[in-house]
Amino acid sequence: MVITPDVSDLSYALHNGIKYFELIAEPVKREILSSLYINAWGYNGSMPGPTIQVYPGDYVNIRVINKLPEPTSIHWHGLDVPNVMDGVPAVEPSPKIDPGKYFDYHFRITNSLGTHMYHTHFYTVKQEMMGLGGAFIILDSNLHKQYINRDYFIMLQEFHVNGLNMGEIKPGVYDIDHMNDDFNFFTMNGRCFPYTSPLKTKICENVRIRLGNVGHNAHPIHIHGHQFIVSTSDGNSIFVQNRLEKTTINVASGETYNVEFYANNPDIWPFHCHIPHHMSNNMQKRMGGMFTVIKYV
């Protein structure tokens, strides 16, 4: 199974061969730094929303309940689903979900293994920038063939948080200005460094890190002390002979990548966005933002 640090998995009930999930779109108070909260929107009390994990061939029913003050929807980003289930009410028969209502998205998983996402596709200029998104991962059922020892997912997001002067960090609860693209907080799984959780490994393990971006900016994610292989792009496996060995991968809005490395250099190593402003909290000089560490244990 995949671990999403600082974010839970979405559980399901199995009835007559169908996996029943439930997502509640609702306001969320998210702690991005110790005692510093933002008034975001998320699912099931989390921003980003809980990670959905399924297998090829699964039939799923995902009930989305809207507890937001306006209509919403969910798009299953990268998944091949029927048009009425695609979640874009502006141009498709897929309905909007009014406040206090729900809609059952149901479809079979026809994609092969891969890292995908889910996110709102209604009033997107507001709702995506309020945080409405999560991971949707199709797992490999051939567990005996897997060579990966640690498997992580990281969602990349950014926000303009009101109420703080530049360089100021103080406890409190703050609102997001969803129309402002002058971002001052950059998160991995809804947290900023040093509040992000480390990605733990042991010597001689094979580690996979899945990256997803539902935000505004592109983020060149960089690893220290290792080289990684880019194994999938947008949920699609890259032929082994075509895989690139890199130390930085640019993850644009809407993209997902899987990168893999061999843990052969024990210590504590940075793993972060390489854009300087994105490694800060509200433009402070000290390290912050879209930054975590790979920690040998």
Coordinates of C-alpha atoms in Angstrom, one line a residue:
M1 CA 0.0 0.0 0.0
V2 CA 1.0 3.6 -0.5
I3 CA 1.7 5.9 2.4
T4 CA 0.5 9.5 2.2
P5 CA 2.4 11.3 5.0
D6 CA 0.1 13.5 7.2
V7 CA -3.0 12.4 5.2
S8 CA -5.2 9.3 5.9
D9 CA -6.5 6.7 3.4
L10 CA -10.2 6.6 2.5
S11 CA -11.8 3.4 3.8
Y12 CA -14.6 1.5 1.9
A13 CA -17.3 -1.0 2.4
L14 CA -17.5 -4.0 0.1
H15 CA -21.0 -5.2 -1.0
N16 CA -21.8 -7.5 -3.9
G17 CA -18.4 -6.9 -5.4
I18 CA -18.6 -3.1 -5.3
K19 CA -16.3 -0.9 -3.2
Y20 CA -18.3 1.9 -1.6
F21 CA -16.4 5.0 -0.6
E22 CA -17.8 8.3 0.8
L23 CA -16.2 11.7 0.4
I24 CA -17.6 14.8 2.3
A25 CA -16.6 18.1 0.7
E26 CA -16.5 20.6 3.6
P27 CA -14.6 23.5 5.1
V28 CA -11.4 22.3 6.8
K29 CA -9.2 24.1 9.3
R30 CA -5.7 22.8 8.3
E31 CA -2.6 23.2 10.5
I32 CA 0.1 23.9 7.9
L33 CA 2.7 24.9 10.6
S34 CA 2.7 24.3 14.3
S35 CA -0.3 26.3 15.7
L36 CA -0.8 28.1 12.3
Y37 CA -4.0 27.1 10.6
I38 CA -5.7 28.1 7.4
N39 CA -9.4 28.0 6.6
A40 CA -9.3 25.7 3.6
W41 CA -11.8 23.4 1.8
G42 CA -11.2 19.7 1.8
Y43 CA -12.7 16.3 2.1
N44 CA -13.5 14.3 5.3
G45 CA -11.8 16.9 7.5
S46 CA -8.5 16.8 5.5
M47 CA -6.8 19.0 3.0
P48 CA -5.7 17.5 0.7
G49 CA -8.4 14.9 0.9
P50 CA -7.9 11.3 1.9
T51 CA -6.0 9.0 -0.5
I52 CA -8.2 6.5 -2.5
Q53 CA -6.4 3.2 -3.3
V54 CA -7.9 0.7 -5.7
Y55 CA -6.9 -2.1 -8.0
P56 CA -7.4 -2.6 -11.8
G57 CA -10.8 -4.1 -12.5
D58 CA -12.4 -2.8 -9.3
Y59 CA -16.0 -1.4 -9.5
V60 CA -16.3 1.6 -7.2
N61 CA -19.1 3.7 -6.0
I62 CA -17.9 7.0 -4.5
R63 CA -20.7 9.0 -2.8
V64 CA -19.7 12.7 -2.7
I65 CA -21.7 14.7 -0.1
N66 CA -21.6 18.5 -0.4
K67 CA -21.3 20.4 2.9
L68 CA -19.9 23.5 1.2
P69 CA -21.8 26.7 0.9
E70 CA -21.9 26.4 -3.0
P71 CA -22.2 23.7 -5.6
T72 CA -19.3 21.4 -6.3
S73 CA -18.2 18.3 -8.3
I74 CA -15.3 15.9 -8.5
H75 CA -13.3 15.1 -11.6
W76 CA -11.3 11.8 -11.6
H77 CA -8.1 13.2 -13.0
G78 CA -6.4 10.8 -15.5
L79 CA -9.1 8.1 -15.2
D80 CA -11.0 6.8 -18.2
V81 CA -14.6 7.0 -16.9
P82 CA -18.0 7.4 -18.6
N83 CA -18.8 11.0 -19.5
V84 CA -21.6 11.4 -17.0
M85 CA -19.1 10.4 -14.2
D86 CA -16.3 12.8 -15.3
G87 CA -17.4 15.6 -13.0
V88 CA -17.3 18.7 -15.2
P89 CA -20.9 20.1 -15.1
A90 CA -20.2 23.1 -17.2
V91 CA -19.9 21.0 -20.4
E92 CA -20.8 17.4 -19.6
P93 CA -23.9 15.6 -18.5
S94 CA -22.2 15.0 -15.1
P95 CA -24.3 17.0 -12.6
K96 CA -23.2 19.6 -10.2
I97 CA -23.8 18.7 -6.5
D98 CA -25.8 21.4 -4.7
P99 CA -25.2 22.2 -1.0
G100 CA -26.7 19.6 1.2
K101 CA -27.0 17.1 -1.7
Y102 CA -24.9 14.1 -2.8
F103 CA -24.0 12.3 -6.0
D104 CA -22.8 8.7 -6.5
Y105 CA -20.0 8.5 -8.9
H106 CA -19.7 4.9 -10.0
F107 CA -17.4 3.3 -12.6
R108 CA -15.0 0.4 -13.2
I109 CA -11.3 0.9 -12.9
T110 CA -10.1 0.4 -16.5
N111 CA -6.8 2.1 -16.3
S112 CA -3.7 0.1 -15.5
L113 CA -1.5 0.8 -12.5
G114 CA -0.7 4.3 -11.7
T115 CA -0.8 7.6 -9.7
H116 CA -3.8 9.8 -10.4
M117 CA -5.8 12.5 -8.6
Y118 CA -9.3 13.7 -7.8
H119 CA -10.3 17.3 -7.6
T120 CA -13.2 19.7 -7.9
H121 CA -14.1 20.8 -11.4
F122 CA -16.8 23.4 -10.6
Y123 CA -15.9 27.1 -9.8
T124 CA -12.3 25.8 -10.1
V125 CA -10.7 29.2 -9.9
K126 CA -11.9 29.2 -6.3
Q127 CA -12.4 25.7 -5.2
E128 CA -9.1 24.2 -6.4
M129 CA -7.2 27.1 -4.8
M130 CA -9.1 26.5 -1.5
G131 CA -7.6 23.0 -1.5
L132 CA -10.2 20.6 -3.0
G133 CA -8.1 17.7 -4.2
G134 CA -6.6 14.3 -3.3
A135 CA -4.7 11.2 -4.6
F136 CA -6.3 8.4 -6.5
I137 CA -3.9 5.5 -6.8
I138 CA -4.3 2.2 -8.7
L139 CA -2.2 -0.5 -7.0
D140 CA -0.5 -3.5 -8.3
S141 CA -2.3 -6.7 -7.2
N142 CA 0.8 -8.8 -8.0
L143 CA 2.4 -8.2 -4.6
H144 CA 5.0 -10.9 -5.0
K145 CA 6.4 -9.2 -8.1
Q146 CA 6.9 -5.8 -6.4
Y147 CA 10.4 -4.7 -5.7
I148 CA 9.5 -1.4 -3.9
N149 CA 10.1 -1.4 -0.1
R150 CA 8.7 2.1 0.6
D151 CA 6.0 3.8 -1.4
Y152 CA 5.0 7.4 -0.7
F153 CA 2.6 10.0 -2.2
I154 CA 3.1 13.8 -2.0
M155 CA 0.5 16.4 -3.1
L156 CA 1.9 19.8 -4.1
Q157 CA -0.2 22.9 -3.3
E158 CA 0.2 26.6 -2.7
F159 CA -1.8 29.3 -1.1
H160 CA -2.0 33.0 -0.5
V161 CA -2.8 33.4 3.2
N162 CA -4.2 36.7 4.4
G163 CA -3.5 38.4 7.7
L164 CA 0.3 38.1 8.0
N165 CA 2.9 40.7 7.1
M166 CA 5.7 39.5 4.9
G167 CA 8.1 37.4 6.9
E168 CA 5.7 37.1 9.8
I169 CA 4.8 33.8 11.3
K170 CA 2.6 33.7 14.3
P171 CA 0.0 31.2 15.7
G172 CA -3.6 31.8 14.6
V173 CA -6.3 30.9 12.1
Y174 CA -6.1 32.7 8.7
D175 CA -8.2 32.9 5.6
I176 CA -7.0 32.0 2.0
D177 CA -7.3 34.6 -0.8
H178 CA -8.1 32.2 -3.6
M179 CA -7.9 34.9 -6.3
N180 CA -4.4 36.0 -5.4
D181 CA -1.6 34.1 -7.1
D182 CA 1.1 35.8 -5.1
F183 CA 1.5 32.8 -3.0
N184 CA 3.2 32.9 0.4
F185 CA 2.8 29.3 1.7
F186 CA 3.8 26.2 -0.2
T187 CA 2.8 22.7 1.1
M188 CA 3.5 19.0 0.8
N189 CA 0.4 17.1 1.8
G190 CA -1.0 20.2 3.4
R191 CA 2.0 21.1 5.6
C192 CA 5.0 23.4 5.3
F193 CA 8.6 22.5 6.5
P194 CA 9.6 22.0 9.3
Y195 CA 6.1 20.6 10.0
T196 CA 6.2 18.1 7.1
S197 CA 6.8 14.5 8.0
P198 CA 10.1 12.8 6.9
L199 CA 10.1 10.1 4.3
K200 CA 11.7 7.2 6.2
T201 CA 13.8 4.5 4.6
K202 CA 16.6 2.0 5.5
I203 CA 19.8 1.2 3.8
C204 CA 19.5 -0.9 0.6
E205 CA 15.7 -0.3 0.2
N206 CA 14.0 0.6 -3.0
V207 CA 11.9 3.8 -2.5
R208 CA 9.1 5.1 -4.7
I209 CA 7.8 8.7 -4.3
R210 CA 4.6 9.6 -6.2
L211 CA 4.2 13.3 -6.9
G212 CA 0.9 15.1 -7.8
N213 CA 0.1 18.8 -8.5
V214 CA -3.4 20.2 -8.5
G215 CA -2.3 23.8 -7.9
H216 CA -1.3 26.8 -10.0
N217 CA 2.5 26.7 -10.3
A218 CA 4.9 24.1 -11.6
H219 CA 7.3 22.8 -9.0
P220 CA 10.8 21.4 -9.9
I221 CA 11.2 18.7 -7.2
H222 CA 14.8 17.9 -6.4
I223 CA 16.5 15.1 -4.4
H224 CA 19.8 15.3 -2.6
G225 CA 22.4 12.5 -2.2
H226 CA 20.8 10.2 -4.8
Q227 CA 19.8 9.8 -8.4
F228 CA 16.2 8.8 -9.2
I229 CA 14.6 7.1 -12.1
V230 CA 11.3 8.5 -13.6
S231 CA 9.2 5.4 -13.9
T232 CA 5.7 6.7 -14.7
S233 CA 4.1 9.9 -16.1
D234 CA 0.5 10.8 -15.5
G235 CA -0.2 7.3 -14.3
N236 CA 1.3 5.7 -17.4
S237 CA 4.3 3.4 -17.1
I238 CA 7.4 4.5 -19.0
F239 CA 9.2 1.7 -20.9
V240 CA 12.3 0.7 -18.9
Q241 CA 14.7 1.6 -21.8
N242 CA 13.1 5.1 -22.0
R243 CA 13.3 5.9 -18.3
L244 CA 15.4 9.0 -17.4
E245 CA 17.8 9.1 -14.5
K246 CA 17.5 12.6 -12.9
T247 CA 17.8 14.6 -9.7
T248 CA 15.1 17.1 -10.5
I249 CA 11.6 16.6 -12.1
N250 CA 9.3 19.5 -13.0
V251 CA 5.8 18.7 -11.9
A252 CA 3.4 21.1 -13.7
S253 CA -0.2 21.7 -12.7
G254 CA -2.3 18.5 -13.5
E255 CA 0.8 16.2 -13.7
T256 CA 1.7 13.2 -11.7
Y257 CA 5.1 11.4 -11.7
N258 CA 6.5 8.4 -10.0
V259 CA 10.2 8.5 -9.2
E260 CA 12.3 5.7 -7.7
F261 CA 15.7 5.5 -6.0
Y262 CA 17.9 3.0 -4.3
A263 CA 18.7 4.0 -0.7
N264 CA 22.5 3.6 -0.6
N265 CA 23.7 6.8 1.0
P266 CA 22.6 6.9 4.7
D267 CA 21.9 10.2 6.4
I268 CA 19.2 12.9 6.3
W269 CA 18.7 14.3 2.8
P270 CA 16.5 17.2 1.5
F271 CA 13.7 16.6 -0.9
H272 CA 12.1 19.8 -2.1
C273 CA 10.9 22.2 -4.7
H274 CA 13.9 24.0 -6.2
I275 CA 12.2 27.4 -6.7
P276 CA 13.8 29.6 -3.9
H277 CA 10.5 31.4 -2.8
H278 CA 8.8 28.0 -2.6
M279 CA 11.3 26.9 0.1
S280 CA 10.1 29.6 2.5
N281 CA 7.2 30.3 4.8
N282 CA 5.8 33.7 4.0
M283 CA 9.2 34.8 2.6
Q284 CA 11.2 34.2 5.7
K285 CA 14.9 33.6 5.3
R286 CA 15.0 30.3 7.1
M287 CA 14.0 27.0 5.4
G288 CA 10.3 26.3 5.0
G289 CA 7.6 25.7 2.5
M290 CA 7.6 22.8 -0.1
F291 CA 10.4 20.9 1.6
T292 CA 10.8 17.6 3.5
V293 CA 13.6 15.1 4.2
I294 CA 14.5 11.6 3.3
K295 CA 15.6 10.1 6.6
Y296 CA 17.4 6.8 7.1
V297 CA 16.3 4.9 10.2

